[in-house]
Amino acid sequence: MNHPVQTVRVGLGDRAYPIEIAHGNLEQVAQSLGALRPISQAIVITDEVVAPLYADRVAKLLRQAGIQTTVLSVPAGEASKSIQSAEQLWQQILAAGADRKTVVVAVGGGVVGDLAGFVAATFARGIDLFQIPTTLLAQVDSSVGGKVGINLPDAKNMVGAFWQPAAVLIDTQVLATLPEREFQAGLAEVIKYGVILDAEFFAWLESQGAALLERHPAVLNHMVARCCRLKADVVEQDEREETGLRAVLNYGHTFCHAIEAATGYGQFLHGEAVAIGMLCASRLAERLGRIDASLTQRQHALLTAVGLPTQVPDVDHRRLVDLMAHDKKVEHGRLRFVLPSRLGHVELVGGVAEADVLAALGEGTT
Amino acid sequence: MNHPVQTVRVGLGDRAYPIEIAHGNLEQVAQSLGALRPISQAIVITDEVVAPLYADRVAKLLRQAGIQTTVLSVPAGEASKSIQSAEQLWQQILAAGADRKTVVVAVGGGVVGDLAGFVAATFARGIDLFQIPTTLLAQVDSSVGGKVGINLPDAKNMVGAFWQPAAVLIDTQVLATLPEREFQAGLAEVIKYGVILDAEFFAWLESQGAALLERHPAVLNHMVARCCRLKADVVEQDEREETGLRAVLNYGHTFCHAIEAATGYGQFLHGEAVAIGMLCASRLAERLGRIDASLTQRQHALLTAVGLPTQVPDVDHRRLVDLMAHDKKVEHGRLRFVLPSRLGHVELVGGVAEADVLAALGEGTT
């Protein structure tokens, strides 16, 4: 390993945990797991794409370290975040002879992490979860912070828990095999951190521009570690999304979720819809006089530089607004948005007029 | 109300909650709920037996207080603690327009409380749970302490969470409609508290004897409040059953679970199997020289006085031992028992020889 391990510590009292970030540290998985406590059994949960790439390797390393290891694989894709998948995994974990000291090792992207996390949170009333995210999106977002869950047929992430991992191992080398489009989609969430929390980081991303797509180890390590630290700062202050602070992470996501739902979750990757959603939210903030146009333009330029879509798709905008009214972030029927007030700072804004929302959407299609 | 409200406070930091115990306080349900925080929507989860007796009344009182209330009813009985029931409830709660501020009100026995609690723990990553237990067993045990969950086809309570209620309302008047056999079964857990934690309480129960079955309000209130306080003391010190302390509550339960499994969960009510299990554990403690026979005799006399079974059923004892080896309290394959060392005090004892377990079972059939 040429690049040293960076450790981001998520300070959550008795639920605190380390995120270890390096280039090539997957080979140290048994040591990282063993550093938590003596482990005698692990259940590796992965998907059929990641299994041959990384999860089988993880299982081999764990077995070499004397840990009884079972690999359970689900089909790749969002459809696996289902009650049926959870039920099958619970049964398989039981059949593998797991007990309360068994640890679940999630190796994969957001779907695997959310599903495996939910299963870990609920098997035997909760067993330890070790996250090994293998997509950029999962490394900078979903593997950190403890949100786990599955979808109901009509509502994404509607069933779940806050279940903090015991540790997160991030090997940025695994991003080498990530398809270009998925890597770009992950960059949308990276850029989001700059907009909502860290103007300096946003400027650094601008200075890299399209070079971000080259995936240099040092760039990846810095980028991922910074995002994890920023997310950890938020999660430490509002673990269960109760004070509204954690909601800042949802910048662009109210628009994003409506766009994903309206397009049947097939047209866009999540990060792509986030990119479009951030620009909608930014335009909305402009309309409300909270920012000037230059901030929207800077986001547009950076998102475009890394190849992300920026146009609202050709769907009925009223339908998008209706879908937003069903978003979990609505409380007691009130529509709320996370909107920037300057680069690196956002606020939760309630009581936004529908006309302004429609206008923010409309400009995106021109 | 002739009898004042007794409040048992479960001190769990930011998860602390009150248990309000009285005779007739169901009529104050809206005030109790409103004391938590302003509530605009409630989902009452109940079963088809309790709905017409109490849950419909609760819903009416909540609606009169201006709370939008939906009643969801499952079939009575253990079969409702299933993934299918949970899935149906999640969907129904979503369809009712629930959001993160909606509260689940569980009105019923242990099955309803466990199922509704699991659904509350996982809907939208966890919403508030208000427990209104209507059986003696649920009032003194399952409604307090935060254990919620459902069964897998081959393993009871294998999927679940620790999800503390926001409050518990116990109306001992509702016990008037509880069938005699269920009331007796609840007394097994009451007697258990005396054995494991409180010799004075055990002696008080002995002094009441068969009069316990008369369900006098003052007796019920004292009995339930004492059990809740004893359980709260344990839960406060070991919320997630990590230190072994909470395991003391499982006195008799390793035998009990095996007996329940071996008899297909049909022959005995849970409390009845607990009664038999406690005597098995007590005989095991005798064999190991931890107590003398008089303690077993006192338990036997009290359990018999309140009409509980004491004989191990006619099943293969080796099968019972095999079933114990699959109990969740086994860690890394080691069989452990909670055994009394004197009245009011139990210890977790590991490495017990199978021959001693068989002997403790065997004496029960003679």
JSON list of C-alpha atoms in Angstrom, two decimals, chain A residues 189-338:
[
{"chain": "A", "resi": 189, "resn": "GLU", "atom": "CA", "xyz": [-23.07, 13.30, -3.73]},
{"chain": "A", "resi": 190, "resn": "VAL", "atom": "CA", "xyz": [-19.44, 14.39, -3.40]},
{"chain": "A", "resi": 191, "resn": "ILE", "atom": "CA", "xyz": [-20.26, 17.75, -4.96]},
{"chain": "A", "resi": 192, "resn": "LYS", "atom": "CA", "xyz": [-23.32, 17.98, -2.69]},
{"chain": "A", "resi": 193, "resn": "TYR", "atom": "CA", "xyz": [-21.06, 17.94, 0.40]},
{"chain": "A", "resi": 194, "resn": "GLY", "atom": "CA", "xyz": [-19.19, 20.93, -0.96]},
{"chain": "A", "resi": 195, "resn": "VAL", "atom": "CA", "xyz": [-22.37, 22.90, -1.57]},
{"chain": "A", "resi": 196, "resn": "ILE", "atom": "CA", "xyz": [-23.97, 22.16, 1.78]},
{"chain": "A", "resi": 197, "resn": "LEU", "atom": "CA", "xyz": [-21.02, 22.16, 4.15]},
{"chain": "A", "resi": 198, "resn": "ASP", "atom": "CA", "xyz": [-17.62, 23.09, 2.76]},
{"chain": "A", "resi": 199, "resn": "ALA", "atom": "CA", "xyz": [-16.94, 25.87, 0.26]},
{"chain": "A", "resi": 200, "resn": "GLU", "atom": "CA", "xyz": [-13.22, 25.09, 0.30]},
{"chain": "A", "resi": 201, "resn": "PHE", "atom": "CA", "xyz": [-13.85, 21.48, -0.64]},
{"chain": "A", "resi": 202, "resn": "PHE", "atom": "CA", "xyz": [-16.17, 22.63, -3.44]},
{"chain": "A", "resi": 203, "resn": "ALA", "atom": "CA", "xyz": [-13.41, 24.87, -4.77]},
{"chain": "A", "resi": 204, "resn": "TRP", "atom": "CA", "xyz": [-10.95, 21.98, -4.60]},
{"chain": "A", "resi": 205, "resn": "LEU", "atom": "CA", "xyz": [-13.37, 19.86, -6.64]},
{"chain": "A", "resi": 206, "resn": "GLU", "atom": "CA", "xyz": [-13.66, 22.70, -9.16]},
{"chain": "A", "resi": 207, "resn": "SER", "atom": "CA", "xyz": [-9.88, 22.84, -9.38]},
{"chain": "A", "resi": 208, "resn": "GLN", "atom": "CA", "xyz": [-9.81, 19.15, -10.26]},
{"chain": "A", "resi": 209, "resn": "GLY", "atom": "CA", "xyz": [-12.71, 19.37, -12.72]},
{"chain": "A", "resi": 210, "resn": "ALA", "atom": "CA", "xyz": [-12.79, 16.55, -15.23]},
{"chain": "A", "resi": 211, "resn": "ALA", "atom": "CA", "xyz": [-9.57, 15.17, -13.69]},
{"chain": "A", "resi": 212, "resn": "LEU", "atom": "CA", "xyz": [-11.79, 13.75, -10.95]},
{"chain": "A", "resi": 213, "resn": "LEU", "atom": "CA", "xyz": [-12.83, 11.14, -13.50]},
{"chain": "A", "resi": 214, "resn": "GLU", "atom": "CA", "xyz": [-9.26, 9.81, -13.73]},
{"chain": "A", "resi": 215, "resn": "ARG", "atom": "CA", "xyz": [-9.56, 8.24, -10.28]},
{"chain": "A", "resi": 216, "resn": "HIS", "atom": "CA", "xyz": [-6.03, 8.94, -9.05]},
{"chain": "A", "resi": 217, "resn": "PRO", "atom": "CA", "xyz": [-5.53, 7.19, -5.71]},
{"chain": "A", "resi": 218, "resn": "ALA", "atom": "CA", "xyz": [-4.48, 10.34, -3.85]},
{"chain": "A", "resi": 219, "resn": "VAL", "atom": "CA", "xyz": [-7.45, 12.27, -5.22]},
{"chain": "A", "resi": 220, "resn": "LEU", "atom": "CA", "xyz": [-9.87, 9.47, -4.35]},
{"chain": "A", "resi": 221, "resn": "ASN", "atom": "CA", "xyz": [-8.50, 9.10, -0.85]},
{"chain": "A", "resi": 222, "resn": "HIS", "atom": "CA", "xyz": [-8.72, 12.81, -0.10]},
{"chain": "A", "resi": 223, "resn": "MET", "atom": "CA", "xyz": [-12.16, 13.11, -1.63]},
{"chain": "A", "resi": 224, "resn": "VAL", "atom": "CA", "xyz": [-13.65, 10.12, 0.15]},
{"chain": "A", "resi": 225, "resn": "ALA", "atom": "CA", "xyz": [-12.08, 10.94, 3.51]},
{"chain": "A", "resi": 226, "resn": "ARG", "atom": "CA", "xyz": [-13.32, 14.55, 3.35]},
{"chain": "A", "resi": 227, "resn": "CYS", "atom": "CA", "xyz": [-16.86, 13.45, 2.51]},
{"chain": "A", "resi": 228, "resn": "CYS", "atom": "CA", "xyz": [-16.88, 10.90, 5.32]},
{"chain": "A", "resi": 229, "resn": "ARG", "atom": "CA", "xyz": [-15.63, 13.52, 7.80]},
{"chain": "A", "resi": 230, "resn": "LEU", "atom": "CA", "xyz": [-18.30, 16.00, 6.68]},
{"chain": "A", "resi": 231, "resn": "LYS", "atom": "CA", "xyz": [-21.05, 13.41, 6.94]},
{"chain": "A", "resi": 232, "resn": "ALA", "atom": "CA", "xyz": [-19.75, 12.21, 10.31]},
{"chain": "A", "resi": 233, "resn": "ASP", "atom": "CA", "xyz": [-19.87, 15.79, 11.63]},
{"chain": "A", "resi": 234, "resn": "VAL", "atom": "CA", "xyz": [-23.54, 16.00, 10.74]},
{"chain": "A", "resi": 235, "resn": "VAL", "atom": "CA", "xyz": [-24.46, 12.53, 11.99]},
{"chain": "A", "resi": 236, "resn": "GLU", "atom": "CA", "xyz": [-22.70, 13.18, 15.30]},
{"chain": "A", "resi": 237, "resn": "GLN", "atom": "CA", "xyz": [-24.95, 16.16, 15.90]},
{"chain": "A", "resi": 238, "resn": "ASP", "atom": "CA", "xyz": [-28.24, 14.63, 14.75]},
{"chain": "A", "resi": 239, "resn": "GLU", "atom": "CA", "xyz": [-27.95, 10.87, 14.60]},
{"chain": "A", "resi": 240, "resn": "ARG", "atom": "CA", "xyz": [-31.65, 10.17, 14.16]},
{"chain": "A", "resi": 241, "resn": "GLU", "atom": "CA", "xyz": [-32.58, 13.14, 11.98]},
{"chain": "A", "resi": 242, "resn": "GLU", "atom": "CA", "xyz": [-34.53, 14.73, 14.80]},
{"chain": "A", "resi": 243, "resn": "THR", "atom": "CA", "xyz": [-33.23, 18.28, 15.04]},
{"chain": "A", "resi": 244, "resn": "GLY", "atom": "CA", "xyz": [-33.35, 19.03, 11.34]},
{"chain": "A", "resi": 245, "resn": "LEU", "atom": "CA", "xyz": [-29.55, 19.26, 11.11]},
{"chain": "A", "resi": 246, "resn": "ARG", "atom": "CA", "xyz": [-29.13, 15.87, 9.45]},
{"chain": "A", "resi": 247, "resn": "ALA", "atom": "CA", "xyz": [-31.74, 16.94, 6.93]},
{"chain": "A", "resi": 248, "resn": "VAL", "atom": "CA", "xyz": [-29.09, 19.18, 5.29]},
{"chain": "A", "resi": 249, "resn": "LEU", "atom": "CA", "xyz": [-27.73, 15.98, 3.74]},
{"chain": "A", "resi": 250, "resn": "ASN", "atom": "CA", "xyz": [-30.98, 15.79, 1.79]},
{"chain": "A", "resi": 251, "resn": "TYR", "atom": "CA", "xyz": [-30.09, 18.83, -0.32]},
{"chain": "A", "resi": 252, "resn": "GLY", "atom": "CA", "xyz": [-31.55, 18.18, -3.79]},
{"chain": "A", "resi": 253, "resn": "HIS", "atom": "CA", "xyz": [-33.19, 14.99, -2.60]},
{"chain": "A", "resi": 254, "resn": "THR", "atom": "CA", "xyz": [-36.82, 16.13, -2.45]},
{"chain": "A", "resi": 255, "resn": "PHE", "atom": "CA", "xyz": [-36.66, 16.94, -6.16]},
{"chain": "A", "resi": 256, "resn": "CYS", "atom": "CA", "xyz": [-34.49, 13.87, -6.74]},
{"chain": "A", "resi": 257, "resn": "HIS", "atom": "CA", "xyz": [-36.92, 11.43, -5.14]},
{"chain": "A", "resi": 258, "resn": "ALA", "atom": "CA", "xyz": [-39.84, 12.85, -7.14]},
{"chain": "A", "resi": 259, "resn": "ILE", "atom": "CA", "xyz": [-37.85, 12.60, -10.38]},
{"chain": "A", "resi": 260, "resn": "GLU", "atom": "CA", "xyz": [-36.82, 9.03, -9.57]},
{"chain": "A", "resi": 261, "resn": "ALA", "atom": "CA", "xyz": [-40.40, 8.04, -8.78]},
{"chain": "A", "resi": 262, "resn": "ALA", "atom": "CA", "xyz": [-41.85, 9.78, -11.86]},
{"chain": "A", "resi": 263, "resn": "THR", "atom": "CA", "xyz": [-39.36, 8.01, -14.13]},
{"chain": "A", "resi": 264, "resn": "GLY", "atom": "CA", "xyz": [-39.96, 4.62, -12.57]},
{"chain": "A", "resi": 265, "resn": "TYR", "atom": "CA", "xyz": [-36.47, 4.45, -11.03]},
{"chain": "A", "resi": 266, "resn": "GLY", "atom": "CA", "xyz": [-35.19, 3.26, -14.40]},
{"chain": "A", "resi": 267, "resn": "GLN", "atom": "CA", "xyz": [-33.99, 6.30, -16.27]},
{"chain": "A", "resi": 268, "resn": "PHE", "atom": "CA", "xyz": [-31.53, 7.77, -13.76]},
{"chain": "A", "resi": 269, "resn": "LEU", "atom": "CA", "xyz": [-29.03, 6.45, -11.30]},
{"chain": "A", "resi": 270, "resn": "HIS", "atom": "CA", "xyz": [-29.62, 7.96, -7.86]},
{"chain": "A", "resi": 271, "resn": "GLY", "atom": "CA", "xyz": [-26.64, 10.30, -8.16]},
{"chain": "A", "resi": 272, "resn": "GLU", "atom": "CA", "xyz": [-27.82, 11.51, -11.54]},
{"chain": "A", "resi": 273, "resn": "ALA", "atom": "CA", "xyz": [-31.20, 12.41, -10.09]},
{"chain": "A", "resi": 274, "resn": "VAL", "atom": "CA", "xyz": [-29.39, 14.10, -7.19]},
{"chain": "A", "resi": 275, "resn": "ALA", "atom": "CA", "xyz": [-27.48, 16.26, -9.67]},
{"chain": "A", "resi": 276, "resn": "ILE", "atom": "CA", "xyz": [-30.71, 17.39, -11.32]},
{"chain": "A", "resi": 277, "resn": "GLY", "atom": "CA", "xyz": [-32.37, 17.81, -7.92]},
{"chain": "A", "resi": 278, "resn": "MET", "atom": "CA", "xyz": [-29.56, 20.01, -6.57]},
{"chain": "A", "resi": 279, "resn": "LEU", "atom": "CA", "xyz": [-29.93, 22.36, -9.52]},
{"chain": "A", "resi": 280, "resn": "CYS", "atom": "CA", "xyz": [-33.71, 22.50, -8.99]},
{"chain": "A", "resi": 281, "resn": "ALA", "atom": "CA", "xyz": [-33.19, 23.31, -5.32]},
{"chain": "A", "resi": 282, "resn": "SER", "atom": "CA", "xyz": [-30.60, 25.91, -6.19]},
{"chain": "A", "resi": 283, "resn": "ARG", "atom": "CA", "xyz": [-32.95, 27.58, -8.68]},
{"chain": "A", "resi": 284, "resn": "LEU", "atom": "CA", "xyz": [-35.67, 27.52, -6.05]},
{"chain": "A", "resi": 285, "resn": "ALA", "atom": "CA", "xyz": [-33.31, 29.25, -3.63]},
{"chain": "A", "resi": 286, "resn": "GLU", "atom": "CA", "xyz": [-32.60, 31.84, -6.30]},
{"chain": "A", "resi": 287, "resn": "ARG", "atom": "CA", "xyz": [-36.31, 32.49, -6.83]},
{"chain": "A", "resi": 288, "resn": "LEU", "atom": "CA", "xyz": [-36.75, 32.94, -3.11]},
{"chain": "A", "resi": 289, "resn": "GLY", "atom": "CA", "xyz": [-33.94, 35.49, -3.11]},
{"chain": "A", "resi": 290, "resn": "ARG", "atom": "CA", "xyz": [-31.66, 33.36, -0.93]},
{"chain": "A", "resi": 291, "resn": "ILE", "atom": "CA", "xyz": [-28.73, 33.15, -3.35]},
{"chain": "A", "resi": 292, "resn": "ASP", "atom": "CA", "xyz": [-27.77, 34.71, -6.63]},
{"chain": "A", "resi": 293, "resn": "ALA", "atom": "CA", "xyz": [-27.48, 32.93, -9.96]},
{"chain": "A", "resi": 294, "resn": "SER", "atom": "CA", "xyz": [-23.72, 32.44, -9.77]},
{"chain": "A", "resi": 295, "resn": "LEU", "atom": "CA", "xyz": [-24.02, 29.68, -7.17]},
{"chain": "A", "resi": 296, "resn": "THR", "atom": "CA", "xyz": [-26.37, 27.72, -9.41]},
{"chain": "A", "resi": 297, "resn": "GLN", "atom": "CA", "xyz": [-24.01, 28.31, -12.31]},
{"chain": "A", "resi": 298, "resn": "ARG", "atom": "CA", "xyz": [-20.98, 27.01, -10.39]},
{"chain": "A", "resi": 299, "resn": "GLN", "atom": "CA", "xyz": [-22.85, 23.81, -9.49]},
{"chain": "A", "resi": 300, "resn": "HIS", "atom": "CA", "xyz": [-24.03, 23.44, -13.06]},
{"chain": "A", "resi": 301, "resn": "ALA", "atom": "CA", "xyz": [-20.51, 23.84, -14.40]},
{"chain": "A", "resi": 302, "resn": "LEU", "atom": "CA", "xyz": [-18.98, 21.30, -12.00]},
{"chain": "A", "resi": 303, "resn": "LEU", "atom": "CA", "xyz": [-21.75, 18.74, -12.48]},
{"chain": "A", "resi": 304, "resn": "THR", "atom": "CA", "xyz": [-21.40, 19.12, -16.25]},
{"chain": "A", "resi": 305, "resn": "ALA", "atom": "CA", "xyz": [-17.61, 18.82, -16.09]},
{"chain": "A", "resi": 306, "resn": "VAL", "atom": "CA", "xyz": [-17.91, 15.38, -14.50]},
{"chain": "A", "resi": 307, "resn": "GLY", "atom": "CA", "xyz": [-20.49, 14.28, -17.03]},
{"chain": "A", "resi": 308, "resn": "LEU", "atom": "CA", "xyz": [-23.65, 14.43, -14.91]},
{"chain": "A", "resi": 309, "resn": "PRO", "atom": "CA", "xyz": [-27.11, 15.25, -16.32]},
{"chain": "A", "resi": 310, "resn": "THR", "atom": "CA", "xyz": [-28.61, 18.59, -15.38]},
{"chain": "A", "resi": 311, "resn": "GLN", "atom": "CA", "xyz": [-31.95, 18.67, -17.21]},
{"chain": "A", "resi": 312, "resn": "VAL", "atom": "CA", "xyz": [-35.27, 17.87, -15.56]},
{"chain": "A", "resi": 313, "resn": "PRO", "atom": "CA", "xyz": [-36.74, 14.98, -17.58]},
{"chain": "A", "resi": 314, "resn": "ASP", "atom": "CA", "xyz": [-39.84, 15.43, -19.70]},
{"chain": "A", "resi": 315, "resn": "VAL", "atom": "CA", "xyz": [-42.48, 14.50, -17.12]},
{"chain": "A", "resi": 316, "resn": "ASP", "atom": "CA", "xyz": [-45.55, 16.33, -15.82]},
{"chain": "A", "resi": 317, "resn": "HIS", "atom": "CA", "xyz": [-44.29, 18.84, -13.29]},
{"chain": "A", "resi": 318, "resn": "ARG", "atom": "CA", "xyz": [-47.53, 18.77, -11.30]},
{"chain": "A", "resi": 319, "resn": "ARG", "atom": "CA", "xyz": [-46.99, 15.07, -10.82]},
{"chain": "A", "resi": 320, "resn": "LEU", "atom": "CA", "xyz": [-43.52, 15.81, -9.47]},
{"chain": "A", "resi": 321, "resn": "VAL", "atom": "CA", "xyz": [-45.00, 18.23, -6.94]},
{"chain": "A", "resi": 322, "resn": "ASP", "atom": "CA", "xyz": [-47.60, 15.64, -5.90]},
{"chain": "A", "resi": 323, "resn": "LEU", "atom": "CA", "xyz": [-44.84, 13.10, -5.40]},
{"chain": "A", "resi": 324, "resn": "MET", "atom": "CA", "xyz": [-42.91, 15.57, -3.24]},
{"chain": "A", "resi": 325, "resn": "ALA", "atom": "CA", "xyz": [-45.96, 15.86, -1.01]},
{"chain": "A", "resi": 326, "resn": "HIS", "atom": "CA", "xyz": [-45.52, 12.14, -0.22]},
{"chain": "A", "resi": 327, "resn": "ASP", "atom": "CA", "xyz": [-41.84, 12.40, 0.60]},
{"chain": "A", "resi": 328, "resn": "LYS", "atom": "CA", "xyz": [-40.86, 11.31, 4.13]},
{"chain": "A", "resi": 329, "resn": "LYS", "atom": "CA", "xyz": [-39.41, 14.75, 4.78]},
{"chain": "A", "resi": 330, "resn": "VAL", "atom": "CA", "xyz": [-42.92, 16.16, 4.75]},
{"chain": "A", "resi": 331, "resn": "GLU", "atom": "CA", "xyz": [-44.18, 16.48, 8.30]},
{"chain": "A", "resi": 332, "resn": "HIS", "atom": "CA", "xyz": [-47.86, 17.04, 9.00]},
{"chain": "A", "resi": 333, "resn": "GLY", "atom": "CA", "xyz": [-48.39, 17.82, 5.32]},
{"chain": "A", "resi": 334, "resn": "ARG", "atom": "CA", "xyz": [-45.93, 20.73, 5.17]},
{"chain": "A", "resi": 335, "resn": "LEU", "atom": "CA", "xyz": [-43.59, 20.81, 2.16]},
{"chain": "A", "resi": 336, "resn": "ARG", "atom": "CA", "xyz": [-39.99, 21.61, 3.13]},
{"chain": "A", "resi": 337, "resn": "PHE", "atom": "CA", "xyz": [-36.79, 22.03, 1.16]},
{"chain": "A", "resi": 338, "resn": "VAL", "atom": "CA", "xyz": [-33.11, 22.16, 2.00]}
]
